[in-house]
Coordinates of C-alpha atoms and ligand atoms in Angstrom, one line a residue:
X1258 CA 2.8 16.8 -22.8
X1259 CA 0.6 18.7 -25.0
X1260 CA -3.0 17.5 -25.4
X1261 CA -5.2 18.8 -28.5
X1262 CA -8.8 18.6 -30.1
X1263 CA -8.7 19.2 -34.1
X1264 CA -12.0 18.7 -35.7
X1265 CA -10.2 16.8 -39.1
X1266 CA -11.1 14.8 -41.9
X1267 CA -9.1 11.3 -40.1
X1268 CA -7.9 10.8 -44.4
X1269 CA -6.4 14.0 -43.9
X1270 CA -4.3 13.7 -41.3
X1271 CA -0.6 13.8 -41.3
X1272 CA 0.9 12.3 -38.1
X1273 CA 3.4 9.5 -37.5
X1274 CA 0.6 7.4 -35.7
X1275 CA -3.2 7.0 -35.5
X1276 CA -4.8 5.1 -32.6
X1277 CA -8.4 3.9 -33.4
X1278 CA -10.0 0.9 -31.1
X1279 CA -12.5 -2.4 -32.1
X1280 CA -14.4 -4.8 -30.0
X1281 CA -13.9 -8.2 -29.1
X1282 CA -17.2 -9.0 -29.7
X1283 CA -18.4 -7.0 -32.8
X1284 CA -17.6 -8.3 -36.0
X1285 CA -18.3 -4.8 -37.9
X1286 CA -15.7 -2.4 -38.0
X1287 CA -17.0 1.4 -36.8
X1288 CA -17.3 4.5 -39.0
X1289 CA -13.8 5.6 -38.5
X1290 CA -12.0 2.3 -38.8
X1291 CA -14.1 2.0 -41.5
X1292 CA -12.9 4.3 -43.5
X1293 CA -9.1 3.6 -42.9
X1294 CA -10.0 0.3 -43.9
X1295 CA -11.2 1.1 -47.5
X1296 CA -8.5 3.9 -47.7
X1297 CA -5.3 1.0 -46.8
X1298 CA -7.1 -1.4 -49.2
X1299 CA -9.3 -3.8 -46.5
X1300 CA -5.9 -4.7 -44.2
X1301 CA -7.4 -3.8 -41.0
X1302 CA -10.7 -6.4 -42.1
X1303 CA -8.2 -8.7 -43.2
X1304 CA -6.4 -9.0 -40.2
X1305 CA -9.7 -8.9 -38.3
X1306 CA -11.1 -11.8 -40.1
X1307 CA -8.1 -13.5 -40.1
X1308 CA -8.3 -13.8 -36.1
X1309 CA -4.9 -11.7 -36.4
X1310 CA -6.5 -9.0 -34.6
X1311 CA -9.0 -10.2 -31.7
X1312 CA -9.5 -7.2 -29.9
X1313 CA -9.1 -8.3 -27.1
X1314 CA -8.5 -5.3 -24.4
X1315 CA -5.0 -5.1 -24.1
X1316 CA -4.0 -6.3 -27.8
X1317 CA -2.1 -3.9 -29.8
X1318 CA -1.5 -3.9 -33.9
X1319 CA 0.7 -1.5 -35.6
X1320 CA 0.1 -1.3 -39.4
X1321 CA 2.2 0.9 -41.7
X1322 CA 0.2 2.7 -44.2
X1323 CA 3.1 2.9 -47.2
X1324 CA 1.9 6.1 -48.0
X1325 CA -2.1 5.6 -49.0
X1326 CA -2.5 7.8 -46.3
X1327 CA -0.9 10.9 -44.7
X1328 CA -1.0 9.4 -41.4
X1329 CA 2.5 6.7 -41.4
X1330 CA 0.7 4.2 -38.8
X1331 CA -2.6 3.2 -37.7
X1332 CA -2.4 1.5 -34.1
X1333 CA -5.5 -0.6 -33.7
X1334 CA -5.9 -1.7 -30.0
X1335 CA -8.6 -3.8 -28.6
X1336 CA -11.4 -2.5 -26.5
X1337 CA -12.4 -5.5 -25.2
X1338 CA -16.5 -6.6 -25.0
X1339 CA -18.9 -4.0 -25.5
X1340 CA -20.4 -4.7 -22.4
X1341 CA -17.7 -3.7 -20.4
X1342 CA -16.3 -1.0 -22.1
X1343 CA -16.3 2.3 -20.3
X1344 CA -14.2 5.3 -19.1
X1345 CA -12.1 3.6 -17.4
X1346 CA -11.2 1.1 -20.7
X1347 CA -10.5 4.3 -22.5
X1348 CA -8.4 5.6 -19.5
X1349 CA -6.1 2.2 -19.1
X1350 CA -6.1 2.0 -23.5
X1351 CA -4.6 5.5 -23.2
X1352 CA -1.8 4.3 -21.0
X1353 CA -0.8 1.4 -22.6
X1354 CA -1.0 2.9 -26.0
X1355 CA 1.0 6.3 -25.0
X1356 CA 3.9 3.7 -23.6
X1357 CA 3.7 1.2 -26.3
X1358 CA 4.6 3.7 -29.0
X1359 CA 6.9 5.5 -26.8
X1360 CA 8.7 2.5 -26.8
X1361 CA 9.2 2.5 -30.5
X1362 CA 10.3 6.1 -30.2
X1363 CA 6.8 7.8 -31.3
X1364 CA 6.3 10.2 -29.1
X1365 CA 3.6 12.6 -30.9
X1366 CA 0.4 10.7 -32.5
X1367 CA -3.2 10.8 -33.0
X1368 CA -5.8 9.4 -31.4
X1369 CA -9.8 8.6 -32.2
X1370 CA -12.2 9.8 -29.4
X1371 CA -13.3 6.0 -28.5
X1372 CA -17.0 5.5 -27.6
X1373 CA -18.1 8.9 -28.5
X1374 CA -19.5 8.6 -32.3
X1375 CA -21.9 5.5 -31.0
X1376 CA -23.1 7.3 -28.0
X1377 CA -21.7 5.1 -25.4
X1378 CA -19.4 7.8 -23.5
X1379 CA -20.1 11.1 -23.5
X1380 CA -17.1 13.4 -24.5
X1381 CA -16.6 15.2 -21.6
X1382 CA -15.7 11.8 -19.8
X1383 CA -14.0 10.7 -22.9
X1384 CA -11.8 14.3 -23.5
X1385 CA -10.9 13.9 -19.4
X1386 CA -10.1 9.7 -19.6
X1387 CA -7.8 10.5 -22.6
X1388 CA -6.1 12.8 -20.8
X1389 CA -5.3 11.2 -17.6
X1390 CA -4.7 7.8 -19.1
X1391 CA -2.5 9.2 -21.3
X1392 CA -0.8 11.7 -18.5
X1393 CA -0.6 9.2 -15.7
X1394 CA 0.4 6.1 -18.1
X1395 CA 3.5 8.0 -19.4
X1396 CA 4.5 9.5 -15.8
X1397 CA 8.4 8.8 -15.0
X1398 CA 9.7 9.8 -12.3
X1399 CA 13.8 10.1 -12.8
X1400 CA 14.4 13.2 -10.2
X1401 CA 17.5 10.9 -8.8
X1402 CA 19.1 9.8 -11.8
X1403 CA 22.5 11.4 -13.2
X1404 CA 22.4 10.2 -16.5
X1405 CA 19.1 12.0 -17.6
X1406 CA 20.0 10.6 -21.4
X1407 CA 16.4 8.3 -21.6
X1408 CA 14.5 8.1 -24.4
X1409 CA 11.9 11.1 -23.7
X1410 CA 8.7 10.9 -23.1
X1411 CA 5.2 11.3 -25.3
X1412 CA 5.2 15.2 -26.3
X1413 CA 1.9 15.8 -28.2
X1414 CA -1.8 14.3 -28.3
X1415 CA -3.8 15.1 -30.7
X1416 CA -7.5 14.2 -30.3
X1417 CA -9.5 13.5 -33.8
X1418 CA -13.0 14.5 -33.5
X1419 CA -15.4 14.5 -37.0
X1420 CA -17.6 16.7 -35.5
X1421 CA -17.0 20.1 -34.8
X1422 CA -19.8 20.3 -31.8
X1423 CA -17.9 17.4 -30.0
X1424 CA -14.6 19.3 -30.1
X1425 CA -15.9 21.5 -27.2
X1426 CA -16.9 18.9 -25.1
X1427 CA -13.7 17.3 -25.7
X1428 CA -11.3 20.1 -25.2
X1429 CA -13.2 21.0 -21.8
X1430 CA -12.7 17.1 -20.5
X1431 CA -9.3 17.2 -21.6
X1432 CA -8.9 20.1 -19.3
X1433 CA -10.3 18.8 -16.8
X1434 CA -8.2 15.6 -17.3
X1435 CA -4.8 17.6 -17.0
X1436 CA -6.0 19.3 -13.5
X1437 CA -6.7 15.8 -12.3
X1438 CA -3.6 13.8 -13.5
X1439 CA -1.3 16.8 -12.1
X1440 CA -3.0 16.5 -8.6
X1441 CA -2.3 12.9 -8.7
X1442 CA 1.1 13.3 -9.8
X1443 CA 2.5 15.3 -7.6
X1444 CA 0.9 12.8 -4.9
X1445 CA 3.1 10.1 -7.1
X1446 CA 6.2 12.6 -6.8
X1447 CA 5.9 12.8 -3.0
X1448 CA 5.1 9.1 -2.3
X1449 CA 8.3 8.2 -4.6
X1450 CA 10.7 10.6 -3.2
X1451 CA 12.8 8.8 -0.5
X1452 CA 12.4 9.8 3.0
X1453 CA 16.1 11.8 3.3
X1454 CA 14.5 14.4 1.2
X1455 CA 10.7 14.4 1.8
X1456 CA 10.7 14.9 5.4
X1457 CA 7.6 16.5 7.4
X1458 CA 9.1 19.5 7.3
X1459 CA 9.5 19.3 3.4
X1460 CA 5.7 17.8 2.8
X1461 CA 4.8 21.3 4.8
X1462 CA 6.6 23.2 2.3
X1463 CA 5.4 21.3 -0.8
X1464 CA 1.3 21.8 0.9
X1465 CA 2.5 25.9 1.5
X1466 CA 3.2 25.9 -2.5
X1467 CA -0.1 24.3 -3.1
X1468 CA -1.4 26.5 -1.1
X1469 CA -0.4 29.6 -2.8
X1470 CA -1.1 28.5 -6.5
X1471 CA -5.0 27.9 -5.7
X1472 CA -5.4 30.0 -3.0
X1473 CA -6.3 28.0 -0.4
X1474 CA -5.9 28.7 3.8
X1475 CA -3.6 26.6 5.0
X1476 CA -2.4 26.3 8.6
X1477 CA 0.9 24.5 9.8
X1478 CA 0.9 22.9 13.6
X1479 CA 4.4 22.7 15.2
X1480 CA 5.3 20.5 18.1
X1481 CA 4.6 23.1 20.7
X1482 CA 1.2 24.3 19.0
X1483 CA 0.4 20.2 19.1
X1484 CA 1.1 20.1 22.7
X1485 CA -1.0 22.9 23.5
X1486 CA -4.3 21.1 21.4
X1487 CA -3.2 17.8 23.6
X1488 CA -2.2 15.9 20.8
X1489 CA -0.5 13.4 22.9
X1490 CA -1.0 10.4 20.4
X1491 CA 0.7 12.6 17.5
X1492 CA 3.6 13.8 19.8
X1493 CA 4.6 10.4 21.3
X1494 CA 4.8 8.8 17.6
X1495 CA 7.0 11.9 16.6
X1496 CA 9.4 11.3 20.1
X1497 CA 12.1 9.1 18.1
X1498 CA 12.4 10.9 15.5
X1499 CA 14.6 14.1 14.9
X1500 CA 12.5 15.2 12.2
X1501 CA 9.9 17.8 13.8
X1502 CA 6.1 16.5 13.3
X1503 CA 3.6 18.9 11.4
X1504 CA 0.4 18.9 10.9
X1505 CA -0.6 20.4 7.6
X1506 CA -4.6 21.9 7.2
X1507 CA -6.0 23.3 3.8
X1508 CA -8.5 24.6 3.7
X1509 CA -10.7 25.1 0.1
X1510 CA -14.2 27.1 0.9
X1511 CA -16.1 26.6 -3.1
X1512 CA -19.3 27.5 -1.0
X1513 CA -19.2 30.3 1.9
X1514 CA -22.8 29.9 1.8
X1515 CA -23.1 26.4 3.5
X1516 CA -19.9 27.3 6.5
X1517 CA -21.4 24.3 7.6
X1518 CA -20.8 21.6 4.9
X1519 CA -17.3 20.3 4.9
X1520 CA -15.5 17.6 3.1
X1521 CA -12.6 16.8 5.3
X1522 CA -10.1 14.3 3.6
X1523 CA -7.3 13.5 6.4
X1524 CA -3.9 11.8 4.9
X1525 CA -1.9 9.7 7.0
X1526 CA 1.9 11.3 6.7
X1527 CA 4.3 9.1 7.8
X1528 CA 7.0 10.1 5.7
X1529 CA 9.2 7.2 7.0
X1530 CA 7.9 3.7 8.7
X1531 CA 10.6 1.6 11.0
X1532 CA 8.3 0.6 13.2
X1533 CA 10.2 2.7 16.0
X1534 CA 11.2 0.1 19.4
X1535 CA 8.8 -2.1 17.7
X1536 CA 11.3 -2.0 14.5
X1537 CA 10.5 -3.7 11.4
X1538 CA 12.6 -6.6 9.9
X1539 CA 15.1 -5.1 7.1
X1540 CA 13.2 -7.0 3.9
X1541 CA 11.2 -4.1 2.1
X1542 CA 11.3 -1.6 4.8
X1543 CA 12.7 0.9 1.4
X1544 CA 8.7 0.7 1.0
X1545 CA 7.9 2.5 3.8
X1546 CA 9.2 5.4 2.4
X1547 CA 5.8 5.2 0.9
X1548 CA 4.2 5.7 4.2
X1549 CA 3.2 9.2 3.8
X1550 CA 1.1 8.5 0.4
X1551 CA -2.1 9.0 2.1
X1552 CA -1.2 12.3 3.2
X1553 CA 0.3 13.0 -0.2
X1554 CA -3.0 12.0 -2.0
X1555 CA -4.8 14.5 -0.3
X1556 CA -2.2 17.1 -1.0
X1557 CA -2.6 16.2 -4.3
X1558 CA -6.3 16.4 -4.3
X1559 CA -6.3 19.8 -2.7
X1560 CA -4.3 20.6 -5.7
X1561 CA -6.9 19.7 -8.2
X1562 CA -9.6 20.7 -5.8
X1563 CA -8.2 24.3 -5.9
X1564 CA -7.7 24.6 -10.1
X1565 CA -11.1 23.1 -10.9
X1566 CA -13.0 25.6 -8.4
X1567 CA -15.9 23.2 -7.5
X1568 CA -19.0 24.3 -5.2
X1569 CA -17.9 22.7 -2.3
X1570 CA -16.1 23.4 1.1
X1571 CA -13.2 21.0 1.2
X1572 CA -10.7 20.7 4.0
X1573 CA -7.1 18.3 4.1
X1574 CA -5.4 17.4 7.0
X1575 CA -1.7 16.0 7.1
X1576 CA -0.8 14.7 10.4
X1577 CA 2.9 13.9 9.1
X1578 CA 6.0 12.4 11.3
X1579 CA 8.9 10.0 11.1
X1580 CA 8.0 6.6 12.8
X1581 CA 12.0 6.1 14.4
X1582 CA 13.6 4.4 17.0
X1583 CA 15.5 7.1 18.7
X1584 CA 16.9 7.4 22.2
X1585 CA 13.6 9.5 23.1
X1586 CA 11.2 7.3 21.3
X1587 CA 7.8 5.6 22.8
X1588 CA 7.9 2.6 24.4
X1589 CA 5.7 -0.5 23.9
X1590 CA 3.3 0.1 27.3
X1591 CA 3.4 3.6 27.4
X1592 CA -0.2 5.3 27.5
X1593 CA -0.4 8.2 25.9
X1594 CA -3.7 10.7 25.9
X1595 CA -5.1 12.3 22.8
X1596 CA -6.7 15.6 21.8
X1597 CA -10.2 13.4 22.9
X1598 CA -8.6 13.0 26.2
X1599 CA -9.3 9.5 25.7
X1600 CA -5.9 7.1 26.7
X1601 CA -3.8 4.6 24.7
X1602 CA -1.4 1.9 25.7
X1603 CA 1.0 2.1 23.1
X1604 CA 1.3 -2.0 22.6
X1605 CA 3.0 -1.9 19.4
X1606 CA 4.8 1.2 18.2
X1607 CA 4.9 0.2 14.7
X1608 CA 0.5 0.6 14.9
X1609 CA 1.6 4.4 14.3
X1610 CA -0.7 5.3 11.8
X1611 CA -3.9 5.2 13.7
X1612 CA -2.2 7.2 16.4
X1613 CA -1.7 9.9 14.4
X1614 CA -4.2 10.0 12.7
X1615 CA -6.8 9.8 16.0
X1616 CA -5.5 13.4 16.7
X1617 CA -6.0 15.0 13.4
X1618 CA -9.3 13.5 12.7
X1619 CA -10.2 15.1 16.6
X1620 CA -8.3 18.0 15.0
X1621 CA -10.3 18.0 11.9
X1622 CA -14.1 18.1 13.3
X1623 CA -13.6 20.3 16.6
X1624 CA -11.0 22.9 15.3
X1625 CA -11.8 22.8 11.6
X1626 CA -15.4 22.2 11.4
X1627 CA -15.0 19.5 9.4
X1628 CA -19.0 17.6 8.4
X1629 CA -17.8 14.6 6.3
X1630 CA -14.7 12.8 7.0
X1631 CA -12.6 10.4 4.8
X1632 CA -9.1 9.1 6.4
X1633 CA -7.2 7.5 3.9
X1634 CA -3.9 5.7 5.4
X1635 CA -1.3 3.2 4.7
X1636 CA -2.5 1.3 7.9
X1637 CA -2.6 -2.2 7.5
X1638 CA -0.4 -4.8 6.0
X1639 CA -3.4 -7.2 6.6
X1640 CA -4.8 -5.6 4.2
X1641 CA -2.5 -6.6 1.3
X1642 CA -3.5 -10.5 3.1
X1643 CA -7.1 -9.6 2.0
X1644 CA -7.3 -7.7 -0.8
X1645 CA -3.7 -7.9 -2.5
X1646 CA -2.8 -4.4 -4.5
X1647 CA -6.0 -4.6 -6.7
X1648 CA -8.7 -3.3 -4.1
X1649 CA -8.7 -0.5 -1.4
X1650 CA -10.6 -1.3 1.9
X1651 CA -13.3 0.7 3.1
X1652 CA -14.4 0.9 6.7
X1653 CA -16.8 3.7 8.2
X1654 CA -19.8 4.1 10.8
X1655 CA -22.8 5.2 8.1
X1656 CA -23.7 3.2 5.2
X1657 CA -24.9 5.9 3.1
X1658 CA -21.3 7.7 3.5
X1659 CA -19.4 4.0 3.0
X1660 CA -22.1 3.7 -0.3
X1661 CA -21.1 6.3 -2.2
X1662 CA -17.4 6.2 -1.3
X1663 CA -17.2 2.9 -2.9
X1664 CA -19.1 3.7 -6.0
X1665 CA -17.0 7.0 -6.8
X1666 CA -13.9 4.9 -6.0
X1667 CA -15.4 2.3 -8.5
X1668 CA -16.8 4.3 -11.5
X1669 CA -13.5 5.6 -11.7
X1670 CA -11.4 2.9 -11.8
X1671 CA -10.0 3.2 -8.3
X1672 CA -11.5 -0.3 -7.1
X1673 CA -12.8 -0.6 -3.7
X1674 CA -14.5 -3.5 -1.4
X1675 CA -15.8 -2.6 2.1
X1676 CA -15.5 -4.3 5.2
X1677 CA -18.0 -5.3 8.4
X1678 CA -17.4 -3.6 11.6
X1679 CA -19.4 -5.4 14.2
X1680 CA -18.8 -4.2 17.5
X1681 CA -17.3 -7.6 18.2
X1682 CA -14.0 -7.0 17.0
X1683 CA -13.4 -3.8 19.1
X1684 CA -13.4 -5.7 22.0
X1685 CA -10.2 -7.1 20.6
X1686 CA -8.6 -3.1 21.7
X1687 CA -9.2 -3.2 25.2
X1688 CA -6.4 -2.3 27.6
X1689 CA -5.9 -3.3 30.7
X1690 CA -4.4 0.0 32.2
X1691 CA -5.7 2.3 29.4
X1692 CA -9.4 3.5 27.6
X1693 CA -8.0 1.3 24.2
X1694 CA -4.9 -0.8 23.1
X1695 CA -3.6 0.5 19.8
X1696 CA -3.6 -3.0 18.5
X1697 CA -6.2 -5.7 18.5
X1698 CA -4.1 -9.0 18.4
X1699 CA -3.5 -11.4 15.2
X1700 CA -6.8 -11.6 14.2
X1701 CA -8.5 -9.2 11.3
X1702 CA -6.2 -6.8 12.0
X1703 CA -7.5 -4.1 9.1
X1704 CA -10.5 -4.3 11.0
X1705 CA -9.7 -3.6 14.6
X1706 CA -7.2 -0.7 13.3
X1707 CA -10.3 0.8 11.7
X1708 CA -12.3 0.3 15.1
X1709 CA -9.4 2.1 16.3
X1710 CA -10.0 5.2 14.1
X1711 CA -13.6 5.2 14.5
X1712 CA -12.9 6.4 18.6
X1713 CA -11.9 9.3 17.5
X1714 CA -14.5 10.7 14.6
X1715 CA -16.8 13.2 17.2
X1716 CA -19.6 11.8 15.6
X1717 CA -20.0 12.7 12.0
X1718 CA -19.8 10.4 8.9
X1719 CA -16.7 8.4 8.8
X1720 CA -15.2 7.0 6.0
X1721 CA -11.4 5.0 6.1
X1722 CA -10.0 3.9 3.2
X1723 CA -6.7 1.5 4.2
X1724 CA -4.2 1.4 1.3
X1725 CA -1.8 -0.1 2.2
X1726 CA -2.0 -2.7 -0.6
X1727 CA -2.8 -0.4 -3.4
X1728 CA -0.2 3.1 -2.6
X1729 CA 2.4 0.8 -4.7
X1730 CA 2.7 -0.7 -8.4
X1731 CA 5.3 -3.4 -9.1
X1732 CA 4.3 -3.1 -12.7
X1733 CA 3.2 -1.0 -15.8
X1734 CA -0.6 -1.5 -16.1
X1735 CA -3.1 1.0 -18.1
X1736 CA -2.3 4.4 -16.0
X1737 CA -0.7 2.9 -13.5
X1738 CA 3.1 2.5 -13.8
X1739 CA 5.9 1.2 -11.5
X1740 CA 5.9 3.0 -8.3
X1741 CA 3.3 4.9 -6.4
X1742 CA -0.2 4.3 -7.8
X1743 CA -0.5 8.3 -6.0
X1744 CA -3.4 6.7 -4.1
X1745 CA -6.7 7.4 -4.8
X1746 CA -6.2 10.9 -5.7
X1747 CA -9.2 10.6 -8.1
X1748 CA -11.6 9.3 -5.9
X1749 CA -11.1 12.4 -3.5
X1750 CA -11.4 15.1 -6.4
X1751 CA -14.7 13.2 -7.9
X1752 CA -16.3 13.3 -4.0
X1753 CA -15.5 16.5 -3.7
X1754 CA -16.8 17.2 -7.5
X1755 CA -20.4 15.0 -6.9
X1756 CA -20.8 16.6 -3.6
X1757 CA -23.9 14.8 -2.7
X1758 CA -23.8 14.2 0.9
Ligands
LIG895 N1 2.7 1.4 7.5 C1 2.4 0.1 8.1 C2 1.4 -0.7 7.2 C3 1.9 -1.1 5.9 C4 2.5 -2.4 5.7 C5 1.8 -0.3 4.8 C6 2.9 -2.8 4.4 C7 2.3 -0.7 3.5 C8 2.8 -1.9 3.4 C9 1.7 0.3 9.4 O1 2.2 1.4 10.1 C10 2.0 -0.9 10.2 O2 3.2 -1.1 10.5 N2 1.0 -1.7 10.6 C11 1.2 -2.8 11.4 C12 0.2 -2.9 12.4 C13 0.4 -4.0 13.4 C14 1.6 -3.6 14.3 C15 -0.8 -4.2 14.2 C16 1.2 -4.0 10.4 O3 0.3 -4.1 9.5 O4 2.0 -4.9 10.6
LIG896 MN1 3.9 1.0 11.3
LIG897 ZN1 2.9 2.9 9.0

């Protein structure tokens, strides 16, 4: 998809569809809808007043222009309320819009630059929300399907500014935009590749390509480099498995100046979940294919990270593995010792995640020199119980840390709600034979596998983000579609991009 910024007179242009936006709650039409509406003889305030159009956010009207104008269709789609109209409107608009004309086989049009003329977005946000809604909304994956004969897919964007000192801003945030969407669809790529093709081995490879398009260090742990670092909580996950474990490090340094300061964003790769000796019932378990998408969205943020050159160290850590029950797999009791040299009675094998990632957060702060930490993992199906696939679950030890995790996850659309973690509840982990059970019992469940985790962060600011409900769409919705959501690629790239810790 091709994404421009033409400073044009909107009367002017010649393109098979114009998208322009109105309120729910503002009875005046704006300056540009204005204007189309005294060029196609008041049809747009006609509708309007006739209640035919409500714009309410989500509503769509497609008027043919019959030739008063060069452009053959004005699309008006509702914004919603003023109130809450805001980047992430324009973002979710651009989605449905891309795929509601794709649908009708319009796959180049115009679009207004919503919010900017009045002031309420600025258009850097607005150049950068077109852009990813419009790139993430229209995302397909069909890598797996013979008959590649589909309708195609949205080819050219063409942004409408009036003002030739907006165009700039505009073009940079559409820029910007791209860089993003393509870090969080390759994340999408990964998570929705089935697991006979993305394999540990094959994440490694995909993280070495990253690596050598934006530069970044990256190191590659093997099984025997793992058992040398006494990762013992990695290894024993990876035991039924014949896929060989890896753990992939990338390493970003935006600011050589401050060795010190280090974003570390560790990804939970399970590439494939059956729950090893502790197997899974057969319903769903396709999903778990989808167990690696933590890892991927870091991947996938590196990836953005490395194009859009921010001043900031940023490092991402892929513990990935199979979770199988093979002849050599763990066993429910087993204790196994991580790179902490803390102990674990394996209880349940299918509480995989947290083992693996216990090693590479160790991993992370004492070989890596990691300052910050966010662990984002597919961990919990109690979280799906809590929060459904709408919010992500945030757990940490330090409140400023958790605070403005949320709100980055927030402002851009990437909803989050955090979670107490009284001491209390990691009582729930302790082990009769071991330092720690790897399962707390029935009872808040996200919450004891993040009291888990926070054994192994070596003291610096911990933030977990469980997505377990949110790594998955089961429908089309702004720029989300079907599939892997990519996970909350976004969220990593805008911490790294505020870096205000
Ligand atoms: N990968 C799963 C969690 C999961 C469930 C992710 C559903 C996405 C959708 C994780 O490894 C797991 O199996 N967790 C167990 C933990 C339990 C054994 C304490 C769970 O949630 O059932
Ligand atoms: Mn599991
Ligand atoms: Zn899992």
């Amino acid at each position: 998809m091709e994404i421009k910024v033409v400073t044009e007179d909107i009367l002017g242009i010649n393109t098979p569809a114009i998208i322009i936006g109105l309120y729910e709650d503002s009875k005046e039409l704006d300056s540009v809808a204005k204007i189309l509406d005294e060029a196609m003889g008041g049809a747009i305030s006609q509708l309007r007043n006739g209640q035919e159009i409500k714009g309410s956010s989500g509503e769509f009207t497609l008027i043919h222009t019959l030739g008063r104008i060069p452009a053959q269709r004005i699309l008006v789609s509702g914004l919603g309320r003023k109130n809450n109209f805001d980047l992430n409107t324009v973002r979710a608009l651009m989605g449905n819009a891309s795929r509601y004309l794709r649908a009708k086989g319009i796959l180049s049009f115009c679009t207004t630059a919503y919010g900017i003329e009045s002031g309420i977005l600025k258009p850097v946000g607005c150049g950068q929300a077109i852009a990813e809604g419009a790139i993430l909304g229209t995302y397909q994956f069909h890598n797996y399907r013979t008959n590649k004969e589909n309708q195609g897919n949205t080819e050219e964007i063409t942004i409408v500014s009036r003002e030739s000192d907006l165009s700039g801003s505009l073009e940079i945030g559409v820029r910007q935009g791209e860089m993003i969407a393509n870090g969080v669809a390759l994340s999408r790529d990964m998570s929705n590749t089935p697991a006979n093709d993305l394999t540990p081995s094959k994440m490694a490879e995909i993280a070495t390509t990253v690596a050598r398009e934006g530069n970044l260090d990256i190191t590659i742990l093997d099984r025997s480099n793992m058992e040398k670092l006494g990762m013992g909580a990695l290894l024993g996950v990876a035991r039924g498995s014949h896929q060989p474990p890896k753990l992939i490090a990338l390493e970003y340094k935006g600011d050589p100046d401050r060795p010190k300061h280090v974003l570390g964003l560790i990804g939970k790769g399970v590439t494939f979940d059956t729950g090893g000796i502790s197997l899974k019932p057969a319903l769903n378990m396709e999903n778990m294919k989808g167990d690696m998408t933590g890892g991927s969205s870091v991947i996938g943020a590196m990836k953005a990270i490395s194009a859009l050159k921010p001043k900031i160290n940023v490092t991402g850590v892929v513990p990935t593995t199979e979770n199988m029950p093979g002849g050599d797999a763990q066993r429910p009791g087993d204790i196994v010792r991580a790179m902490n040299n803390k102990t674990i009675e394996v209880i349940n094998t299918d509480a995989e995640g947290r083992l693996i990632l216990s090693d590479a957060m160790v991993y992370a702060v004492r070989k890596l020199g990691v300052s910050h930490m966010v662990d984002i993992a597919t961990l919990t199906g109690a979280i799906i119980v809590s929060l459904g696939s709408v919010r992500i679950g945030v757990f940490g030890n330090n409140q400023e840390w958790i605070d403005q995790v949320v709100r980055t996850g927030n402002d851009g659309g990437e909803r989050m709600w955090s979670f107490p973690m009284d001491d209390d509840y990691g009582e729930q982990l302790k082990s009769t034979f071991a330092d720690m059970m790897n399962v707390g019992g029935k009872e808040a469940g996200s919450i004891t596998a993040a009291k888990f985790l926070s054994e192994f962060t070596e003291g610096v600011p911990w933030v977990h983000l469980d997505i377990a409900g949110s790594y998955r769409m089961s429908v089309d919705k702004g720029w989300h579609v079907k599939g892997s959501s990519g996970g909350p690629v976004r969220t990593l790239i805008n911490l790294a991009l505020a870096d205000s810790f």
